[in-house]
Amino acid sequence: MKDTIDAVKGQGEALTGRPQWQALSLHAEGLRHRQLHEWFADEPDRGERLSAEGAGIYLDYSKQRIGDETLRLLIDLARACNVESRVAAMFVGERVNFTEQRPALHVALRAPVTESIMVDGVDVVADVHAVLQRMGDFADRVRDGEWKGATGKRIRHVINIGIGGSDLGPVMAYEALRHYSDRQLAFGFVSNVDPVDFHEATLGLDPAETLFIVCSKTFTTQETLTNAHAARDWCVAALGADAVARHFVAVSTNADGVRDFGIDTDNMFGFWDWVGGRYSMDSAIGLSTMIAIGPAQFAQMLDGFHAMDVHFRDTPPERNLPMLMALLAIWNNNFLGASTLAVLPYADHLKRFPAYLQQLTMESNGKHVTRDGTPCDYQTGPVYWGEPGTNGQHSFYQLLHQGTRLVPCDFIGFCQPLGGADALSQHDLLMANLFAQSEALAFGKTLAQVRAEGTSEDIAPHRVFEGNRPSNTLLADRLTPRSLGALVALYEHSVFVQGVIWNIDSFDQWGVELGKQLARRTESELAATDTPDLRHDSSTNALIRRYRAARNPR
Ligand code: G6Q
């Protein structure tokens, strides 16, 4: 009860007016000139002390520009913002997505069958496991060739059609876990309404060996339905209308929509409105992942998610990975003025991980008003971006090292290569680069050091590295389904904690609506046979006229 009263009271108070926020502002001012090399010189045990471990992931945050006092003040702020009670509320299924009046219960998607979480009198964990069971049966049938196409051929190609949360998780997980996938099956992902996406994904494929998974929570998304219709036409042209039942399955919450499209609801895998799109890769939306790696390894991925959930729920803030990552992100964003955050996985299989995180973080925390609708007078979510190392080192790292902006980095690496001992020396080289980059960013190279190398005076300033550029390093033993699950859950929960502190709804996405509405109106204008009466601004009108004049050369 006290928590509820505090929560309500707490949310009425402006964040920047809180004494804890102001203490952090003052503290940041006092630390403005403090250098990472000074901290390391003063604290010989810093590198090991400023670290935490959970669910198989080790976080080194010693190269962040913080001291013990900083962390204490950040935790004070989290407490003042009732983070702990909001976390508890999320875990028990309260409607933490308050603008849509829904729970955000992705933690239920990986809860063991022995647990129960009630939503409106229904145990959702039991429902989750019933769907997992059906997914497992189906995935096994596709993998062992029992599920056949309309002509009796086994399935060789699986194409996921979906967009946003119904695409980014599946494609990221497939790439990340390719090593564990059945190489007899090829996977494709079609998301863009640009017709070339579907064309390229199906080029050269035999429709008789191709299975489409149409993934759409709402089953109303324009891009997905357009591509799904293109897929159906492609299939029917080769195999006839009766083939649809053998070549299409759906993942959705909308059984009517699935039926209307022509997919048998026996071949539909459901989920629930309490699963947000960007939090859904471990629901039935992960069907392609399960077909790729098999139900047992999919279960290991869920175990990894769950291990991080438990760590997050039960560990004090000082040792809690998602909490620490969130507080460090707030520190860099709101008190050191960093407006972006680079995610740099030293694992080529994680090449789609930054894109996945872009949605998770920016759709969640790209918000401009607080819970009560008041404009935020502080920055909310930073821009997340990134590329795998070492490739990025040969392009944008220049700016990270010597640019004028502060770009905090999350380095992600694994201690063991996937290729076994044969790959070890090349993997050592990869990881040497990761460690070298975070060291170079933190400690730089002084003018005196540059001069001592014999560099001429006119060139010397160009070769100086200021250092003092903060980073986290995340290490796991090996990229496995389990460690991937833990890594994703780590970021999911970090995003939520940041959103609680900023007092925003991390689970809605109203910002994607306006463009969709305008596109609907514009589409008919582009193709109109009569000259349309354009009533946009003069720029949009001129662009539409130019497009119409050139769109169909004959
Ligand atoms: C994610 C968003 C959004 C959504 C897509 C696809 O959190 O809600 O990215 O996943 O718009 O929606 P459907 O799954 O309904 O097609």
Coordinates of C-alpha atoms and ligand atoms in Angstrom, one line a residue:
M1 CA 0.0 0.0 0.0
K2 CA 2.8 2.4 1.0
D3 CA 4.5 1.6 -2.4
T4 CA 1.3 2.4 -4.3
I5 CA 0.9 5.7 -2.5
D6 CA 4.6 6.6 -3.0
A7 CA 4.3 5.6 -6.6
V8 CA 1.4 7.9 -7.3
K9 CA 3.0 10.7 -5.3
G10 CA 6.3 10.1 -6.9
Q11 CA 4.9 10.3 -10.4
G12 CA 3.4 13.7 -9.8
E13 CA 6.8 15.2 -9.0
A14 CA 8.8 16.6 -12.0
L15 CA 11.9 14.5 -12.5
T16 CA 14.3 17.4 -12.8
G17 CA 12.9 19.0 -9.7
R18 CA 13.7 15.9 -7.6
P19 CA 16.5 16.4 -5.0
Q20 CA 18.1 13.2 -6.3
W21 CA 18.2 14.6 -9.9
Q22 CA 19.7 17.9 -8.7
A23 CA 22.3 16.1 -6.6
L24 CA 23.3 14.2 -9.7
S25 CA 23.5 17.4 -11.8
L26 CA 25.8 19.0 -9.2
H27 CA 27.9 15.9 -8.9
A28 CA 28.3 15.7 -12.7
E29 CA 29.5 19.4 -12.7
G30 CA 32.1 18.5 -10.1
L31 CA 33.3 15.6 -12.2
R32 CA 33.5 17.5 -15.5
H33 CA 37.3 17.4 -15.7
R34 CA 37.9 14.1 -14.0
Q35 CA 39.6 11.6 -16.3
L36 CA 39.2 7.9 -16.5
H37 CA 43.0 7.4 -16.2
E38 CA 42.8 9.3 -12.8
W39 CA 40.1 7.0 -11.5
F40 CA 42.1 4.0 -12.5
A41 CA 45.3 5.3 -11.0
D42 CA 43.4 6.1 -7.7
E43 CA 41.6 2.8 -7.5
P44 CA 43.8 -0.2 -8.3
D45 CA 41.0 -2.6 -8.0
R46 CA 38.6 -0.6 -10.2
G47 CA 38.6 -2.9 -13.2
E48 CA 37.3 -5.8 -11.2
R49 CA 35.3 -4.0 -8.6
L50 CA 33.1 -2.1 -11.1
S51 CA 31.7 -5.2 -12.6
A52 CA 28.7 -7.4 -12.1
E53 CA 27.6 -10.8 -13.3
G54 CA 24.2 -12.4 -13.9
A55 CA 22.7 -15.2 -16.1
G56 CA 26.1 -16.0 -17.6
I57 CA 26.8 -12.4 -18.6
Y58 CA 29.7 -10.4 -17.2
L59 CA 29.4 -6.6 -17.3
D60 CA 32.6 -4.5 -16.9
Y61 CA 31.5 -0.9 -16.3
S62 CA 34.7 0.4 -14.9
K63 CA 35.4 2.4 -18.0
Q64 CA 32.3 4.5 -17.4
R65 CA 32.9 8.0 -16.0
I66 CA 31.5 7.3 -12.6
G67 CA 32.8 6.9 -9.1
D68 CA 31.2 5.1 -6.1
E69 CA 29.3 8.3 -5.2
T70 CA 27.8 8.5 -8.8
L71 CA 26.4 5.0 -8.5
R72 CA 25.0 5.7 -5.1
L73 CA 23.3 8.9 -6.4
L74 CA 21.9 7.0 -9.4
I75 CA 20.5 4.3 -7.2
D76 CA 18.9 7.0 -5.0
L77 CA 17.3 8.4 -8.1
A78 CA 16.0 5.0 -9.1
R79 CA 14.5 4.4 -5.7
A80 CA 12.9 7.9 -5.7
C81 CA 11.3 7.0 -9.0
N82 CA 9.9 3.8 -7.5
V83 CA 11.8 1.6 -10.0
E84 CA 11.5 -1.4 -7.7
S85 CA 7.8 -1.3 -7.3
R86 CA 7.3 -0.7 -11.1
V87 CA 9.4 -3.7 -11.8
A88 CA 7.3 -5.8 -9.4
A89 CA 4.2 -4.4 -11.1
M90 CA 5.5 -5.5 -14.5
F91 CA 6.2 -9.1 -13.3
V92 CA 2.8 -9.6 -11.8
G93 CA 1.0 -8.4 -14.9
E94 CA -0.2 -5.0 -13.9
R95 CA -1.2 -2.7 -16.8
V96 CA 2.2 -1.0 -17.0
N97 CA 1.4 -0.1 -20.6
F98 CA -1.0 2.5 -19.3
T99 CA -1.8 4.3 -22.6
E100 CA -3.1 1.1 -24.0
Q101 CA -4.2 -0.3 -20.7
R102 CA -2.3 -3.6 -21.1
P103 CA 0.2 -5.5 -19.1
A104 CA 3.7 -5.9 -20.7
L105 CA 4.2 -9.5 -19.8
H106 CA 7.1 -10.7 -22.0
V107 CA 8.5 -12.3 -18.8
A108 CA 5.6 -14.8 -19.0
L109 CA 6.8 -16.0 -22.4
R110 CA 9.7 -17.6 -20.8
A111 CA 8.4 -18.5 -17.4
P112 CA 8.7 -22.2 -16.5
V113 CA 5.6 -24.2 -16.7
T114 CA 5.5 -24.6 -12.9
E115 CA 4.9 -20.8 -12.5
S116 CA 1.7 -19.1 -12.9
I117 CA 0.9 -15.4 -13.7
M118 CA -2.8 -14.4 -13.8
V119 CA -4.2 -11.9 -16.2
D120 CA -7.9 -11.3 -15.9
G121 CA -8.3 -14.6 -14.1
V122 CA -6.4 -16.6 -16.6
D123 CA -3.1 -18.3 -16.0
V124 CA -1.1 -17.0 -19.0
V125 CA 1.9 -19.3 -18.3
A126 CA -0.3 -22.3 -19.1
D127 CA -1.4 -20.7 -22.3
V128 CA 2.2 -19.9 -23.3
H129 CA 3.3 -23.5 -22.8
A130 CA 0.3 -24.8 -24.8
V131 CA 1.4 -22.7 -27.7
L132 CA 5.0 -23.7 -27.3
Q133 CA 4.0 -27.3 -27.4
R134 CA 2.1 -26.8 -30.7
M135 CA 5.0 -24.8 -32.2
G136 CA 7.4 -27.6 -31.1
D137 CA 5.2 -30.3 -32.8
F138 CA 5.0 -28.2 -36.0
A139 CA 8.7 -27.3 -36.0
D140 CA 9.7 -31.0 -35.6
R141 CA 7.4 -32.0 -38.5
V142 CA 9.0 -29.4 -40.8
R143 CA 12.5 -30.3 -39.7
D144 CA 12.1 -34.0 -40.1
G145 CA 10.3 -33.7 -43.4
E146 CA 7.0 -35.1 -42.2
W147 CA 5.3 -31.8 -43.1
K148 CA 5.2 -31.9 -46.9
G149 CA 4.3 -29.3 -49.5
A150 CA 1.2 -29.8 -51.8
T151 CA 3.1 -31.9 -54.3
G152 CA 4.6 -34.2 -51.6
K153 CA 8.1 -32.6 -51.6
R154 CA 9.6 -31.7 -48.2
I155 CA 10.1 -28.1 -47.2
R156 CA 13.5 -26.6 -47.9
H157 CA 12.8 -22.9 -47.7
V158 CA 11.1 -21.1 -44.9
I159 CA 10.2 -17.4 -45.4
N160 CA 9.0 -15.2 -42.5
I161 CA 6.8 -12.4 -43.7
G162 CA 6.4 -9.7 -41.1
I163 CA 7.6 -6.2 -40.2
G164 CA 8.9 -4.3 -37.1
G165 CA 8.5 -6.6 -34.1
S166 CA 7.3 -9.4 -36.3
D167 CA 10.5 -9.3 -38.3
L168 CA 13.5 -7.8 -36.4
G169 CA 13.5 -10.4 -33.6
P170 CA 13.2 -13.4 -35.9
V171 CA 15.8 -12.2 -38.4
M172 CA 18.2 -11.2 -35.6
A173 CA 17.8 -14.5 -33.8
Y174 CA 18.2 -16.5 -37.0
E175 CA 21.4 -14.8 -37.8
A176 CA 22.7 -15.0 -34.2
L177 CA 22.0 -18.7 -33.9
R178 CA 22.8 -19.8 -37.5
H179 CA 25.6 -22.0 -36.1
Y180 CA 22.9 -24.0 -34.3
S181 CA 20.5 -24.1 -37.2
D182 CA 19.5 -27.0 -39.5
R183 CA 21.6 -26.2 -42.6
Q184 CA 19.3 -28.3 -44.8
L185 CA 16.7 -25.6 -44.4
A186 CA 17.2 -22.1 -45.8
F187 CA 15.5 -19.1 -44.2
G188 CA 14.4 -15.8 -45.7
F189 CA 12.8 -12.7 -44.2
V190 CA 10.5 -10.4 -46.1
S191 CA 9.5 -7.2 -44.4
N192 CA 9.7 -4.2 -46.7
V193 CA 6.7 -3.2 -48.8
D194 CA 9.3 -2.4 -51.5
P195 CA 8.4 -5.2 -54.0
V196 CA 12.1 -6.1 -54.5
D197 CA 12.2 -7.6 -51.0
F198 CA 9.7 -10.3 -51.8
H199 CA 11.2 -10.7 -55.3
E200 CA 14.8 -11.2 -54.1
A201 CA 13.7 -13.6 -51.2
T202 CA 11.9 -15.9 -53.6
L203 CA 14.1 -15.7 -56.6
G204 CA 15.0 -19.2 -57.8
L205 CA 13.0 -20.9 -55.1
D206 CA 10.7 -23.8 -55.8
P207 CA 7.2 -23.0 -54.5
A208 CA 6.6 -26.7 -53.9
E209 CA 9.5 -26.6 -51.3
T210 CA 8.6 -23.2 -49.7
L211 CA 6.8 -22.5 -46.5
F212 CA 5.6 -19.0 -45.6
I213 CA 5.1 -17.9 -42.0
V214 CA 2.9 -14.8 -42.0
C215 CA 3.7 -13.1 -38.7
S216 CA 1.4 -10.3 -37.7
K217 CA 0.0 -9.6 -34.3
T218 CA -2.9 -7.6 -35.7
F219 CA -3.0 -9.2 -39.1
T220 CA -3.9 -5.7 -40.5
T221 CA -0.4 -4.4 -41.2
Q222 CA -0.3 -3.0 -44.7
E223 CA 3.2 -4.1 -45.6
T224 CA 2.8 -7.7 -44.2
L225 CA -0.6 -8.3 -45.9
T226 CA 0.7 -6.9 -49.2
N227 CA 3.7 -9.2 -49.1
A228 CA 1.5 -12.1 -47.9
H229 CA -0.8 -11.6 -50.9
A230 CA 2.2 -11.5 -53.2
A231 CA 3.4 -14.8 -51.7
R232 CA 0.0 -16.4 -52.0
D233 CA -0.2 -15.3 -55.7
W234 CA 3.3 -16.7 -56.3
C235 CA 2.3 -20.0 -54.6
V236 CA -1.1 -20.3 -56.3
A237 CA 0.3 -19.5 -59.8
A238 CA 2.6 -22.5 -59.4
L239 CA 0.7 -25.0 -57.4
G240 CA -3.0 -24.0 -57.5
A241 CA -5.3 -22.6 -54.8
D242 CA -5.5 -25.8 -52.7
A243 CA -1.8 -25.6 -52.0
V244 CA -2.2 -22.6 -49.6
A245 CA -3.0 -24.8 -46.7
R246 CA 0.3 -26.7 -47.0
H247 CA 2.5 -23.6 -47.7
F248 CA 1.2 -21.0 -45.3
V249 CA 1.0 -20.8 -41.6
A250 CA 0.2 -17.7 -39.5
V251 CA 1.3 -16.2 -36.2
S252 CA -1.2 -13.8 -34.9
T253 CA -3.7 -12.7 -32.2
N254 CA -6.4 -12.1 -34.9
A255 CA -8.0 -15.5 -35.9
D256 CA -10.7 -13.8 -38.1
G257 CA -8.0 -11.9 -40.1
V258 CA -6.0 -15.1 -40.6
R259 CA -9.2 -17.0 -41.7
D260 CA -10.2 -14.2 -44.1
F261 CA -6.8 -14.3 -45.6
G262 CA -7.3 -18.0 -46.4
I263 CA -5.0 -19.7 -43.8
D264 CA -6.6 -22.5 -41.9
T265 CA -6.7 -21.5 -38.2
D266 CA -5.4 -25.0 -37.4
N267 CA -2.2 -23.7 -38.8
M268 CA -2.2 -20.5 -36.7
F269 CA -0.1 -20.0 -33.7
G270 CA -1.5 -17.5 -31.3
F271 CA -0.2 -15.0 -28.8
W272 CA -1.7 -12.2 -26.7
D273 CA -2.3 -8.5 -26.6
W274 CA 0.0 -8.3 -23.5
V275 CA 3.0 -9.2 -25.7
G276 CA 4.4 -6.0 -27.3
G277 CA 5.6 -6.5 -30.9
R278 CA 9.2 -5.6 -30.1
Y279 CA 9.1 -7.9 -27.0
S280 CA 7.8 -10.9 -29.0
M281 CA 10.7 -12.8 -30.4
D282 CA 10.3 -15.5 -27.7
S283 CA 6.5 -15.9 -28.4
A284 CA 5.1 -17.7 -31.5
I285 CA 6.7 -14.9 -33.5
G286 CA 9.8 -16.9 -33.0
L287 CA 8.4 -19.9 -34.9
S288 CA 11.1 -19.4 -37.7
T289 CA 13.7 -19.5 -35.0
M290 CA 12.3 -22.7 -33.5
I291 CA 12.2 -24.3 -36.9
A292 CA 15.8 -23.3 -37.5
I293 CA 17.3 -24.4 -34.2
G294 CA 14.7 -27.0 -33.0
P295 CA 12.4 -26.9 -30.0
A296 CA 15.1 -28.0 -27.5
Q297 CA 17.5 -25.2 -28.3
F298 CA 14.6 -22.8 -28.5
A299 CA 13.8 -23.9 -24.9
Q300 CA 17.4 -23.1 -24.0
M301 CA 17.0 -19.6 -25.4
L302 CA 13.9 -19.2 -23.2
D303 CA 15.9 -20.4 -20.2
G304 CA 18.5 -17.7 -20.9
F305 CA 15.8 -15.1 -21.0
H306 CA 14.3 -16.4 -17.8
A307 CA 17.6 -16.5 -16.0
M308 CA 18.0 -12.8 -16.7
D309 CA 14.4 -12.1 -15.6
V310 CA 15.1 -13.7 -12.3
H311 CA 18.4 -11.9 -11.9
F312 CA 16.7 -8.6 -12.7
R313 CA 13.8 -9.3 -10.3
D314 CA 15.8 -10.5 -7.4
T315 CA 19.2 -8.8 -7.4
P316 CA 19.9 -5.6 -5.5
P317 CA 20.6 -2.6 -7.8
E318 CA 24.3 -2.5 -7.0
R319 CA 24.7 -5.9 -8.7
N320 CA 21.8 -5.9 -11.0
L321 CA 22.9 -5.9 -14.7
P322 CA 19.8 -4.4 -16.3
M323 CA 19.6 -1.8 -13.5
L324 CA 23.2 -0.8 -13.8
M325 CA 23.1 -0.6 -17.6
A326 CA 20.0 1.6 -17.3
L327 CA 21.5 3.9 -14.7
L328 CA 24.7 4.2 -16.8
A329 CA 22.7 5.1 -19.9
I330 CA 20.8 7.7 -17.9
W331 CA 24.1 9.1 -16.5
N332 CA 25.6 9.4 -20.0
N333 CA 22.5 10.7 -21.6
N334 CA 21.1 13.1 -19.0
F335 CA 24.2 14.2 -17.1
L336 CA 27.1 13.9 -19.6
G337 CA 25.1 15.0 -22.6
A338 CA 25.6 12.0 -24.8
S339 CA 22.8 11.8 -27.3
T340 CA 23.6 8.4 -28.9
L341 CA 24.9 5.0 -27.8
A342 CA 26.9 2.7 -30.0
V343 CA 26.3 -1.1 -29.7
L344 CA 29.4 -2.9 -31.0
P345 CA 29.2 -6.7 -31.0
Y346 CA 32.4 -8.5 -31.7
A347 CA 30.6 -11.4 -33.2
D348 CA 29.6 -11.4 -36.8
H349 CA 26.5 -13.5 -36.0
L350 CA 25.2 -10.5 -34.1
K351 CA 25.2 -8.3 -37.2
R352 CA 21.5 -7.7 -36.9
F353 CA 21.6 -7.1 -33.1
P354 CA 22.1 -3.3 -33.4
A355 CA 19.1 -3.0 -35.7
Y356 CA 17.0 -5.2 -33.3
L357 CA 18.1 -2.9 -30.4
Q358 CA 17.2 0.2 -32.4
Q359 CA 13.6 -0.8 -32.3
L360 CA 13.6 -2.2 -28.8
T361 CA 15.2 1.0 -27.3
M362 CA 14.0 3.8 -29.6
E363 CA 10.4 2.6 -30.1
S364 CA 10.2 2.1 -26.4
N365 CA 11.8 5.2 -25.0
G366 CA 11.5 7.7 -27.9
K367 CA 8.7 9.6 -26.0
H368 CA 8.1 13.3 -25.3
V369 CA 5.6 13.4 -22.5
T370 CA 5.4 11.9 -19.1
R371 CA 2.7 9.6 -17.8
D372 CA 0.4 12.5 -17.1
G373 CA 1.0 14.1 -20.5
T374 CA 3.4 16.8 -19.4
P375 CA 6.2 17.5 -21.8
C376 CA 9.5 16.1 -20.7
D377 CA 12.0 18.9 -19.9
Y378 CA 14.9 16.4 -20.2
Q379 CA 16.2 14.1 -22.9
T380 CA 14.5 10.7 -23.1
G381 CA 15.8 7.7 -25.2
P382 CA 19.2 8.2 -26.9
V383 CA 19.8 7.1 -30.5
Y384 CA 21.1 3.5 -30.5
W385 CA 23.1 2.4 -33.5
G386 CA 26.1 0.2 -34.3
E387 CA 27.8 -2.4 -36.4
P388 CA 29.8 -5.5 -35.6
G389 CA 33.5 -5.1 -34.8
T390 CA 36.0 -5.3 -36.3
N391 CA 34.3 -3.9 -39.4
G392 CA 33.2 -0.7 -37.7
Q393 CA 36.8 0.0 -36.8
H394 CA 37.5 0.7 -40.4
S395 CA 34.7 3.1 -40.8
F396 CA 33.0 5.2 -38.1
Y397 CA 35.3 4.4 -35.1
Q398 CA 37.4 7.5 -36.2
L399 CA 34.6 9.6 -34.8
L400 CA 34.4 7.6 -31.6
H401 CA 38.1 8.2 -31.0
Q402 CA 38.7 11.7 -32.2
G403 CA 35.3 13.3 -33.0
T404 CA 33.9 16.1 -30.9
R405 CA 30.9 14.2 -29.7
L406 CA 30.7 11.9 -26.7
V407 CA 29.5 8.4 -27.9
P408 CA 29.2 5.9 -25.1
C409 CA 29.7 2.3 -26.4
D410 CA 28.5 -1.1 -25.4
F411 CA 31.1 -3.7 -26.5
I412 CA 29.8 -7.3 -26.6
G413 CA 32.1 -10.3 -26.9
F414 CA 32.3 -14.0 -26.3
C415 CA 35.3 -15.9 -24.8
Q416 CA 35.0 -19.0 -27.0
P417 CA 34.7 -19.1 -30.8
L418 CA 31.9 -21.1 -32.4
G419 CA 34.3 -22.9 -34.6
G420 CA 36.1 -24.8 -31.8
A421 CA 39.8 -24.9 -31.3
D422 CA 40.5 -24.4 -35.1
A423 CA 39.0 -21.0 -34.9
L424 CA 40.8 -20.0 -31.7
S425 CA 43.7 -17.9 -33.0
Q426 CA 41.4 -15.9 -35.3
H427 CA 39.0 -15.5 -32.4
D428 CA 41.9 -14.2 -30.3
L429 CA 42.5 -11.6 -32.9
L430 CA 38.9 -10.5 -32.9
M431 CA 38.8 -10.2 -29.1
A432 CA 42.2 -8.5 -28.9
N433 CA 40.5 -5.8 -31.1
L434 CA 37.6 -5.5 -28.7
F435 CA 39.8 -5.1 -25.6
A436 CA 42.1 -2.7 -27.5
Q437 CA 39.2 -0.4 -28.6
S438 CA 37.7 0.0 -25.1
E439 CA 41.2 0.7 -23.7
A440 CA 42.0 3.2 -26.5
L441 CA 38.7 5.0 -26.0
A442 CA 39.2 5.2 -22.2
F443 CA 42.8 6.2 -22.0
G444 CA 43.7 7.7 -25.3
K445 CA 47.2 8.9 -26.2
T446 CA 48.6 12.2 -25.0
L447 CA 50.5 14.9 -26.9
A448 CA 53.6 14.0 -24.9
Q449 CA 53.3 10.3 -26.0
V450 CA 52.8 11.3 -29.6
R451 CA 55.9 13.6 -29.5
A452 CA 57.9 10.9 -27.8
E453 CA 57.3 8.8 -30.9
G454 CA 59.1 11.4 -32.9
T455 CA 56.0 12.8 -34.6
S456 CA 56.6 16.3 -36.1
E457 CA 54.9 19.2 -34.3
D458 CA 52.5 20.1 -37.1
I459 CA 51.2 16.5 -37.3
A460 CA 51.3 15.7 -33.6
P461 CA 47.8 17.2 -32.6
H462 CA 46.2 15.1 -35.3
R463 CA 47.6 12.0 -33.7
V464 CA 46.4 12.7 -30.1
F465 CA 43.6 10.7 -28.6
E466 CA 41.9 12.6 -25.8
G467 CA 40.5 9.4 -24.2
N468 CA 37.9 9.6 -21.4
R469 CA 35.3 8.0 -23.7
P470 CA 33.1 5.7 -21.7
S471 CA 32.2 2.1 -22.5
N472 CA 30.6 -1.0 -21.1
T473 CA 32.0 -4.4 -21.9
L474 CA 29.6 -7.4 -21.9
L475 CA 31.3 -10.8 -22.0
A476 CA 29.7 -14.2 -22.1
D477 CA 31.5 -17.5 -22.5
R478 CA 30.0 -18.4 -25.9
L479 CA 27.2 -17.3 -28.2
T480 CA 24.5 -19.9 -27.5
P481 CA 20.7 -19.8 -27.6
R482 CA 20.9 -19.4 -23.8
S483 CA 23.4 -16.5 -23.8
L484 CA 21.4 -14.8 -26.6
G485 CA 18.2 -15.0 -24.5
A486 CA 20.0 -13.5 -21.5
L487 CA 21.5 -10.7 -23.6
V488 CA 18.2 -9.7 -25.1
A489 CA 16.4 -9.8 -21.7
L490 CA 19.2 -7.6 -20.3
Y491 CA 18.5 -4.9 -22.8
E492 CA 14.7 -5.3 -22.5
H493 CA 14.8 -4.7 -18.8
S494 CA 17.4 -1.9 -19.0
V495 CA 15.0 -0.1 -21.4
F496 CA 12.1 -0.5 -18.9
V497 CA 14.1 0.9 -16.0
Q498 CA 15.1 3.9 -18.1
G499 CA 11.5 4.5 -19.1
V500 CA 10.4 4.3 -15.4
I501 CA 13.0 6.9 -14.4
W502 CA 11.9 9.2 -17.3
N503 CA 8.3 8.5 -16.3
I504 CA 7.2 7.5 -19.8
D505 CA 5.3 4.6 -21.3
S506 CA 8.0 2.3 -22.7
F507 CA 5.4 -0.1 -24.2
D508 CA 3.3 2.0 -26.5
Q509 CA 4.3 3.4 -30.0
W510 CA 1.9 6.1 -31.0
G511 CA 4.7 7.8 -32.9
V512 CA 4.4 5.4 -35.8
E513 CA 0.7 6.2 -36.4
L514 CA 0.7 9.6 -38.2
G515 CA 3.0 8.5 -41.1
K516 CA 0.8 5.4 -41.6
Q517 CA -2.4 7.6 -41.8
L518 CA -0.8 10.1 -44.3
A519 CA 0.5 7.3 -46.4
R520 CA -3.0 5.8 -46.8
R521 CA -4.2 9.2 -48.2
T522 CA -1.2 9.7 -50.4
E523 CA -1.2 6.2 -51.9
S524 CA -4.5 6.9 -53.8
E525 CA -3.1 10.3 -55.0
L526 CA 0.0 8.7 -56.6
A527 CA -2.0 6.2 -58.7
A528 CA -5.1 8.4 -59.5
T529 CA -5.9 8.5 -63.2
D530 CA -7.4 12.0 -62.9
T531 CA -5.2 14.8 -61.7
P532 CA -5.8 14.7 -57.9
D533 CA -6.7 17.8 -55.9
L534 CA -3.5 17.9 -53.8
R535 CA -4.0 19.5 -50.4
H536 CA -0.7 19.0 -48.7
D537 CA 2.0 21.6 -48.1
S538 CA 3.7 23.0 -51.2
S539 CA 6.7 20.7 -50.8
T540 CA 4.7 17.5 -50.5
N541 CA 2.4 18.6 -53.4
A542 CA 5.5 19.3 -55.6
L543 CA 7.1 16.0 -54.8
I544 CA 3.9 14.1 -55.6
R545 CA 3.5 15.9 -58.9
R546 CA 7.1 15.1 -59.8
Y547 CA 6.6 11.5 -58.9
R548 CA 3.4 11.2 -60.8
A549 CA 5.0 12.7 -63.9
A550 CA 7.9 10.2 -63.9
R551 CA 6.4 7.0 -62.3
N552 CA 5.3 5.1 -65.3
P553 CA 7.5 5.9 -68.3
R554 CA 6.2 4.4 -71.6
Ligands
G6Q1 C1 6.4 -3.2 -32.0 C2 5.5 -2.5 -32.8 C3 5.6 -2.7 -34.3 C4 4.9 -4.0 -34.8 C5 4.8 -3.9 -36.3 C6 4.1 -5.1 -36.9 O1 6.5 -3.1 -30.8 O2 4.2 -2.7 -32.3 O3 6.9 -2.8 -34.7 O4 5.5 -5.1 -34.4 O5 4.1 -2.7 -36.7 O6 2.8 -5.3 -36.4 P1 2.0 -6.6 -36.6 O7 2.7 -7.7 -35.9 O8 0.6 -6.3 -36.0 O9 1.9 -6.8 -38.1

